[in-house]
Short mmCIF file of C-alpha atoms in Angstrom, two decimals:
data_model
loop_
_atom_site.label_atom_id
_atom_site.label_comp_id
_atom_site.label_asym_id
_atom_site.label_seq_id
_atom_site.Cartn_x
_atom_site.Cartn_y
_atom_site.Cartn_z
CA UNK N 1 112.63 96.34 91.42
CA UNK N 2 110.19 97.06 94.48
CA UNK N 3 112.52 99.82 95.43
CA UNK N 4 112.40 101.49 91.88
CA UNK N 5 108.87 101.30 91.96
CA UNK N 6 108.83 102.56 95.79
CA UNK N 7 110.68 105.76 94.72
CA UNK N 8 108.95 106.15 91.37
CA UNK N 9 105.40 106.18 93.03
CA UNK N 10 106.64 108.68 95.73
CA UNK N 11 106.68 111.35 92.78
CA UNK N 12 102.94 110.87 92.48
CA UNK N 13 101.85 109.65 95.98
CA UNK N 14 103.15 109.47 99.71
CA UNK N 15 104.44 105.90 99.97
CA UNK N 16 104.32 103.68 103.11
CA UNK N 17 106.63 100.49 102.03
CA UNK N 18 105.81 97.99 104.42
CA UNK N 19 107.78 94.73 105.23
CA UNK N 20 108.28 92.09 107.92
CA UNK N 21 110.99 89.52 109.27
CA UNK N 22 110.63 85.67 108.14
CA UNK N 23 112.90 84.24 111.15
CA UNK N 24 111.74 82.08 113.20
CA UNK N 25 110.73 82.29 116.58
CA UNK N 26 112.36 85.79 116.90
CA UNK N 27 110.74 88.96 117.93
CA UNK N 28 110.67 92.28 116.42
CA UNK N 29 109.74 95.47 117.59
CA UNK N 30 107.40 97.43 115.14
CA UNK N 31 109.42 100.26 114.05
CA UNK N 32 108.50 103.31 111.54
CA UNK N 33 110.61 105.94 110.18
CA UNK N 34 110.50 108.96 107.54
CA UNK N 35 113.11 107.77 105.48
CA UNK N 36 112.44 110.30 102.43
CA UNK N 37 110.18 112.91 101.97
CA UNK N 38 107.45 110.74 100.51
CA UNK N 39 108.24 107.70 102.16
CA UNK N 40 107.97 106.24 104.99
CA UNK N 41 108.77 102.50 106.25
CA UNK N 42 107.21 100.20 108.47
CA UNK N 43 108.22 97.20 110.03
CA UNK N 44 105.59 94.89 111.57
CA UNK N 45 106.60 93.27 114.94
CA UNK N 46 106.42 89.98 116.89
CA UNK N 47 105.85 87.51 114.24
CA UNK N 48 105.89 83.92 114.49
CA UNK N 49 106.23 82.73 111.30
CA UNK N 50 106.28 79.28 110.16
CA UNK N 51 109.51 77.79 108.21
CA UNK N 52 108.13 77.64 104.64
CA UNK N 53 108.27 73.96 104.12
CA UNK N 54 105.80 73.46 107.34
CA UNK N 55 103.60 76.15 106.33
CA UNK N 56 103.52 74.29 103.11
CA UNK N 57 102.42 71.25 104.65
CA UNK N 58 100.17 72.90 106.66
CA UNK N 59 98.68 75.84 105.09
CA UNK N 60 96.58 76.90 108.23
CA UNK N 61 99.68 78.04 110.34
CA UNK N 62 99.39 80.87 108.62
CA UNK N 63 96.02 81.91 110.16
CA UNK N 64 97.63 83.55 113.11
CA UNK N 65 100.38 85.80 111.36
CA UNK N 66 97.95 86.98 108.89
CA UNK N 67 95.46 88.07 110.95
CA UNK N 68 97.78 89.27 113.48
CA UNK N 69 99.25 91.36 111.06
CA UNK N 70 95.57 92.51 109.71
CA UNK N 71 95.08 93.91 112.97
CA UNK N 72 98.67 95.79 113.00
CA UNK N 73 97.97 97.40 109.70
CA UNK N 74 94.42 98.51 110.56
CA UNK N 75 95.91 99.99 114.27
CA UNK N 76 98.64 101.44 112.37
CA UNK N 77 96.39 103.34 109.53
CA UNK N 78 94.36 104.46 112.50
CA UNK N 79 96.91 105.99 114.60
CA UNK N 80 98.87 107.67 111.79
CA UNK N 81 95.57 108.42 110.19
CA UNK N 82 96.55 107.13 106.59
CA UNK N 83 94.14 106.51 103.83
CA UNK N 84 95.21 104.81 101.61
CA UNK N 85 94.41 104.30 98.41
CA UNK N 86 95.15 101.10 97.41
CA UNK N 87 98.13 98.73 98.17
CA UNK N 88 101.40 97.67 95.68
CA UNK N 89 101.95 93.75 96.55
CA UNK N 90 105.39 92.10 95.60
CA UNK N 91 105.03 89.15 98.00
CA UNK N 92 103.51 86.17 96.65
CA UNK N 93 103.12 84.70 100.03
CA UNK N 94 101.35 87.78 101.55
CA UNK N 95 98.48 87.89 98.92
CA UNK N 96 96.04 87.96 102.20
CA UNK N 97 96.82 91.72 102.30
CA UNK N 98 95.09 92.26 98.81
CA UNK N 99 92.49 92.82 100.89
CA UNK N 100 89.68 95.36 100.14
CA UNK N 101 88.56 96.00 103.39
CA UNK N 102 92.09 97.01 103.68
CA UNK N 103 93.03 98.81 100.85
CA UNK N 104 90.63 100.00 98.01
CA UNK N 105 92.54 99.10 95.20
CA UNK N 106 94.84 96.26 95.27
CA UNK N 107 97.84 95.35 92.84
CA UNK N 108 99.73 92.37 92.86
CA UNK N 109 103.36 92.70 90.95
CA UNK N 110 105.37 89.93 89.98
CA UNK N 111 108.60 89.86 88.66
CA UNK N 112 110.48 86.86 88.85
CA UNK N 113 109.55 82.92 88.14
CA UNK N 114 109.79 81.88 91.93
CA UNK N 115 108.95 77.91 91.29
CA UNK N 116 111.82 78.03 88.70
CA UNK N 117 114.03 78.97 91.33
CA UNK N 118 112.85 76.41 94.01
CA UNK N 119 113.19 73.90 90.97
CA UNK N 120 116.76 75.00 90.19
CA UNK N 121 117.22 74.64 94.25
CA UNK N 122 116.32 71.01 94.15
CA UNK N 123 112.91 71.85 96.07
CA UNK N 124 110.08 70.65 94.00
CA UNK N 125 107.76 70.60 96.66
CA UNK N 126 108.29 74.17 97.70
CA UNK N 127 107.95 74.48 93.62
CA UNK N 128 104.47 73.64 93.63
CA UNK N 129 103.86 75.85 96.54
CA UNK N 130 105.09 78.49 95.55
CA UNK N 131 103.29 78.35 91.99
CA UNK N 132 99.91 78.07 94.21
CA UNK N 133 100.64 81.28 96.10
CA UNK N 134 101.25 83.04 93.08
CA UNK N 135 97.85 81.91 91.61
CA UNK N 136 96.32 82.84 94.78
CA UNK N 137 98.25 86.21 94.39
CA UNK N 138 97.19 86.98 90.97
CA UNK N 139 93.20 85.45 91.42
CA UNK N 140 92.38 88.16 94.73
CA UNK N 141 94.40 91.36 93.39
CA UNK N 142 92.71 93.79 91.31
CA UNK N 143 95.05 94.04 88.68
CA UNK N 144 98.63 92.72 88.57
CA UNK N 145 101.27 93.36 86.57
CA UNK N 146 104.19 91.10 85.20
CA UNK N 147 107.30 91.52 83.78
CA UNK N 148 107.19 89.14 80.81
CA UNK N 149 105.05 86.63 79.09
CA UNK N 150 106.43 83.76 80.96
CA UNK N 151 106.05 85.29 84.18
CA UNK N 152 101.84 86.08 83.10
CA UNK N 153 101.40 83.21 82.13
CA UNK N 154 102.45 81.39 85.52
CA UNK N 155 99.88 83.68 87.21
CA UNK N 156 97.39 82.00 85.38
CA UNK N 157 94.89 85.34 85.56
CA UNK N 158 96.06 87.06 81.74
CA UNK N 159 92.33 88.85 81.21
CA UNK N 160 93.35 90.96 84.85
CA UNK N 161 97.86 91.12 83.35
CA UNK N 162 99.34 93.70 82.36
CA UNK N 163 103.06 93.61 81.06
CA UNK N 164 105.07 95.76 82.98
CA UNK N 165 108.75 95.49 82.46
CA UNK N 166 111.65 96.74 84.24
CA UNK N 167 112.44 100.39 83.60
CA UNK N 168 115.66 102.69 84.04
CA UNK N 169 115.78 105.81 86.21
CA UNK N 170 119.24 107.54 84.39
CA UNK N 171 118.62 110.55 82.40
CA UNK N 172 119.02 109.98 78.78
CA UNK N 173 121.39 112.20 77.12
CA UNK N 174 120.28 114.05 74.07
CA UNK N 175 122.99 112.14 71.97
CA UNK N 176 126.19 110.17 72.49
CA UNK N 177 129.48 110.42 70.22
CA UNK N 178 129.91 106.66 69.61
CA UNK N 179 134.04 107.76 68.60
CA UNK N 180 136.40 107.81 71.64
CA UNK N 181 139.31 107.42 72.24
CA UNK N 182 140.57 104.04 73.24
CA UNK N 183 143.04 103.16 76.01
CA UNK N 184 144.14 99.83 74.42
CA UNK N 185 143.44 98.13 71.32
CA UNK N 186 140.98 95.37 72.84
CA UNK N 187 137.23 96.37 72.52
CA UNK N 188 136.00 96.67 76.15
CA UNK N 189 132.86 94.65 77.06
CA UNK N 190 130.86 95.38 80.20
CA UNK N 191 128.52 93.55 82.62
CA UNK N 192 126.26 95.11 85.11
CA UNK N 193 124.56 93.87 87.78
CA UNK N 194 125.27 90.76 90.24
CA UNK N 195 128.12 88.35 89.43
CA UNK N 196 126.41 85.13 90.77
CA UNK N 197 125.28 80.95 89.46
CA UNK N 198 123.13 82.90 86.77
CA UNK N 199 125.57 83.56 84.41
CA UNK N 200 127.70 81.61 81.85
CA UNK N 201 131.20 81.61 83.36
CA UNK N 202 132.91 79.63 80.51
CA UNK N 203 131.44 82.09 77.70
CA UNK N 204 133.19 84.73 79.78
CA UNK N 205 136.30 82.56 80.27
CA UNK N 206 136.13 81.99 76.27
CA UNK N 207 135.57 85.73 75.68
CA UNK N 208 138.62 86.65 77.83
CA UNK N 209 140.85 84.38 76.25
CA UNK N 210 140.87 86.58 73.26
CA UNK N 211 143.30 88.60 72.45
CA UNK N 212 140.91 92.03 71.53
CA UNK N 213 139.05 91.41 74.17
CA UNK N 214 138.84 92.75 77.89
CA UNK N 215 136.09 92.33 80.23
CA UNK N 216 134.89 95.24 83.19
CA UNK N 217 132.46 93.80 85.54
CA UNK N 218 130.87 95.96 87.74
CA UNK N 219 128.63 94.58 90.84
CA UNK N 220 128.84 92.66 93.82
CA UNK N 221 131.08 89.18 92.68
CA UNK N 222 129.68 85.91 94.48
CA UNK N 223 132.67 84.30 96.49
CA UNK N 224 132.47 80.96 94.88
CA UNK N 225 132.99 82.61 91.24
CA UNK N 226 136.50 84.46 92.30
CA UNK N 227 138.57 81.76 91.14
CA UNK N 228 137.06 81.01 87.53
CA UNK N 229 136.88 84.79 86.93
CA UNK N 230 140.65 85.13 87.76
CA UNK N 231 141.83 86.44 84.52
CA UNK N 232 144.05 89.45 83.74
CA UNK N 233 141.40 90.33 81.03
CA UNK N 234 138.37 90.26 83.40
CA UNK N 235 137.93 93.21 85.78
CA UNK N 236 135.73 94.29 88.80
CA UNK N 237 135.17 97.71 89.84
CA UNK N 238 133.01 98.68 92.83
CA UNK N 239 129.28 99.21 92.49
CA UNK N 240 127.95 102.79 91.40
CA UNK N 241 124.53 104.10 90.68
CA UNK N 242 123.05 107.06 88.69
CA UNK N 243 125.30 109.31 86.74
CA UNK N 244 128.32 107.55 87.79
CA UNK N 245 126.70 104.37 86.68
CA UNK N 246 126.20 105.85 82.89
CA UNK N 247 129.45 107.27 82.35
CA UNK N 248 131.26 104.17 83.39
CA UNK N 249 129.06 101.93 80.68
CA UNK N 250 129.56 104.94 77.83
CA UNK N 251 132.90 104.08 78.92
CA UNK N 252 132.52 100.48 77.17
CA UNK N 253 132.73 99.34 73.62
CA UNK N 254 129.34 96.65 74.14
CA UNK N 255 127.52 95.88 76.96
CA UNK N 256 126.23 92.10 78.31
CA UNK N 257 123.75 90.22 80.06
CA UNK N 258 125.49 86.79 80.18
CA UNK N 259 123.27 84.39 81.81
CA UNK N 260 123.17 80.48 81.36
CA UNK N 261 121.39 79.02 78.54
CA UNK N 262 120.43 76.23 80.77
CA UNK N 263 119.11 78.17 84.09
CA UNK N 264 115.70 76.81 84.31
CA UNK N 265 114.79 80.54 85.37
CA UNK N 266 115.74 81.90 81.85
CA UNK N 267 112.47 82.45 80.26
CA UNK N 268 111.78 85.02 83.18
CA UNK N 269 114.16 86.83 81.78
CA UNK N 270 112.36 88.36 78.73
CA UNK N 271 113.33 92.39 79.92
CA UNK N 272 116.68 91.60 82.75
CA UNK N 273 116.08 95.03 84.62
CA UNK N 274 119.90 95.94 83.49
CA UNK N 275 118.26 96.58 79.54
CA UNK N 276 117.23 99.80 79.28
CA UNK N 277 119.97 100.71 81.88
CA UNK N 278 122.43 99.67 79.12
CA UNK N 279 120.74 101.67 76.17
CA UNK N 280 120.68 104.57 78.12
CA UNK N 281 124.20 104.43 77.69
CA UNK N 282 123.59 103.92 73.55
CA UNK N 283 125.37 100.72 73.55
CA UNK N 284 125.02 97.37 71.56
CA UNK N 285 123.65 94.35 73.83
CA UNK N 286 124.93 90.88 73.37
CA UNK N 287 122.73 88.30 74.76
CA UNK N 288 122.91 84.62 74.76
CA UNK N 289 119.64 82.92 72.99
CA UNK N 290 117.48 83.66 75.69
CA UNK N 291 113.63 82.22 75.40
CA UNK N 292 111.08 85.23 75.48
CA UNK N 293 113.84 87.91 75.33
CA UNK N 294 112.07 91.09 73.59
CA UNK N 295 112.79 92.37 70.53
CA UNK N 296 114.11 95.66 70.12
CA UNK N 297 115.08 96.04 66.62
CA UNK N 298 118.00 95.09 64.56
CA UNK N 299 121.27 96.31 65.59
CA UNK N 300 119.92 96.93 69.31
CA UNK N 301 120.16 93.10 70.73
CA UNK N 302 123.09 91.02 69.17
CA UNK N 303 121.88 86.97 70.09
CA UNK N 304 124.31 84.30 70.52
CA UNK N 305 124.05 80.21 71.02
CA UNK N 306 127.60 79.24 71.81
CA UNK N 307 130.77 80.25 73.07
CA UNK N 308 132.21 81.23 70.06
CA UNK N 309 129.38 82.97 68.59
CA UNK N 310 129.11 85.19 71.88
CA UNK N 311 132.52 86.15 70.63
CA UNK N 312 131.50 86.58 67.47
CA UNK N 313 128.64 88.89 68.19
CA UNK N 314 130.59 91.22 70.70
CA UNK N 315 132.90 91.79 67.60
CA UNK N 316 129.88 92.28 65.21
CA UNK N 317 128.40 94.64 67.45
CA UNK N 318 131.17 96.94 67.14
CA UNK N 319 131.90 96.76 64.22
CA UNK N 320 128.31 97.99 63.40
CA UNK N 321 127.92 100.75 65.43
CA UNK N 322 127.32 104.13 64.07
CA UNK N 323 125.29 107.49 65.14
CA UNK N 324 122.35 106.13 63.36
CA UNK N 325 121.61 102.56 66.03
CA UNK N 326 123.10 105.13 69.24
CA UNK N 327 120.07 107.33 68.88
CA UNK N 328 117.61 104.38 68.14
CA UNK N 329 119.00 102.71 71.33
CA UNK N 330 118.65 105.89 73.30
CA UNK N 331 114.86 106.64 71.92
CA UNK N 332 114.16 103.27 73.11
CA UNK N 333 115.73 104.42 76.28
CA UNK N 334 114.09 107.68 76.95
CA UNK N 335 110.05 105.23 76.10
CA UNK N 336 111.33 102.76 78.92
CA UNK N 337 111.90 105.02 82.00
CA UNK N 338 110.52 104.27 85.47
CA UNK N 339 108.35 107.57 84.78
CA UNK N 340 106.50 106.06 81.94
CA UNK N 341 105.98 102.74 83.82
CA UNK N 342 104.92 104.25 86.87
CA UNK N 343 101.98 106.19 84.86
CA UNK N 344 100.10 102.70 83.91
CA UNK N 345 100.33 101.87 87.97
CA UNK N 346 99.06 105.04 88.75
CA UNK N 347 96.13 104.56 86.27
CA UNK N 348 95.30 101.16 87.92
CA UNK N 349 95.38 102.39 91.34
CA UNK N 350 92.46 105.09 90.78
CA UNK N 351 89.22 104.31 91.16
#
């Protein structure tokens, strides 16, 4: 998501997307490049950070990184002679650079529950950290933005939230013939994005077990889920972005977003960025039950609870579409671009 936003911003400002390294006790040289006309990247150098569980222990390690790297930033500003306008912060651990003396205007983004993952990881210690740093995150930015209820309500600073969720960045046809020609008789039902531990492998086992059914998976496949994906009716295809992207899901029948009922993450997902992606394309989404997931309308988001009724609802969702739900999908589309989200940052970022 930071890179969408990175490249959406450099329409209406020039960009300098800063990170750093997180190994320990290795050096790096501060580097800078022009990587696109409005943006330009810069790596801080010679950090000695802290392994998170000691710096969680003992929060005031992290005095001498942070205002090490103060002093980088304000040398680097001065040399390249860059004033800024404000700052875009995605790093709950960095909220230290929400600094005004820094940057005028300071914006804290946050789009994933990071304690839910430490928790799913075994690591409730690094749980509660990581829920503090977020707080602190949220409590010294000007504004932040987050990209569902779930995820504002962790911040625990809702009068200063905004919702902000994921956009697309494909051009939205005009209209899309829902009729085409099929090259078998099963209905073809897509997934993009990554094929890892978040989603349901035995509702896609189920699925692909049927005898109308054929699955096309496209994104990069953890190793681990090879063998229980090994199906003759489950397909990968290599990773493609932008126009290639859209043709190959108007080339499907329904489109997915499979994740695990049980992931202790799944609230988070209220908007998956892949959402407006797939009704760009015009096609039905079938979703498992999914706490917080918005609500687009009937005939836009088909909800199952089990196995069989994900089956059920990638059949109902064809069987339903017509002309009419394509060009409510792609309306929906064309209000949810990273165009129209970018214009609420912009307004927070002016004085």
């Amino acid at each position: 998501m930071r890179h969408q936003v990175t490249r959406a911003l450099a329409k209406h400002y020039r960009v300098l997307y800063v990170y750093w390294p997180y190994e320990w006790r290795r050096k790096h040289r501060s580097r800078f490049a022009q990587v696109e006309p409005n943006i330009a990247v810069w790596q801080a150098g010679n950090l000695l950070t802290p392994p998170e569980r000691l710096a969680a222990i003992a929060p005031l390690l992290n005095m001498p990184e942070r205002i090490f790297l103060k002093r980088q930033i304000r040398r680097f500003l001065r040399k390249t002679k860059i004033f800024p306008v404000g700052v875009v912060n995605f790093d709950y651990r960095h909220h230290w650079i929400q600094d005004n003396a820094l940057f005028p205007r300071s914006i804290y983004i946050c789009n994933d529950d990071f304690p839910g993952l430490a928790r799913r990881a075994g690591k409730v210690f690094l749980a509660e950290h990581k829920a503090r740093q977020m707080r602190d995150s949220a409590r010294s930015a000007d504004a932040c933005l987050a990209t569902s209820e779930h995820i504002a309500t962790l911040l625990g600073a809702r009068h200063k939230t905004t919702l902000f969720p994921p956009g697309h960045d494909l051009i939205v046809p005009q209209s899309y013939r829902t009729t085409h020609e099929r090259t078998s008789q099963r209905l073809k039902v897509g997934y993009m994005g990554s094929i890892d531990t978040r989603i349901n492998v035995q509702w896609i086992q189920h699925s692909a077990m049927q005898s109308d059914i054929e699955w096309h998976m496209i994104g990069p496949v953890s190793p681990d889920l090879l063998g229980a994906l090994a199906s003759s009716n489950i397909h990968f295809h290599k990773p493609v972005t932008g126009p290639a992207l859209l043709n190959w899901m108007q080339g499907m029948d329904v489109l997915t977003i499979p994740f695990d009922l049980s992931a202790d993450l799944s609230p988070a997902f209220a908007v998956p960025n892949k959402t407006y992606f797939y009704l760009a394309a015009g096609k039905p989404i079938v979703v498992p039950d999914l706490p917080g997931f918005c609500e687009l309308g009937e005939g836009i988001v088909y909800r199952a609870e089990s196995a069989e009724g994900f089956v059920l609802k990638i059949r109902q969702a064809c069987s339903e579409d017509n002309e009419t739900r394509v060009q409510q999908r792609l309306r929906i589309a064309s209000e949810n671009t990273w165009e129209v989200r970018i214009k609420e940052l912009c307004r927070l970022l002016e004085p």
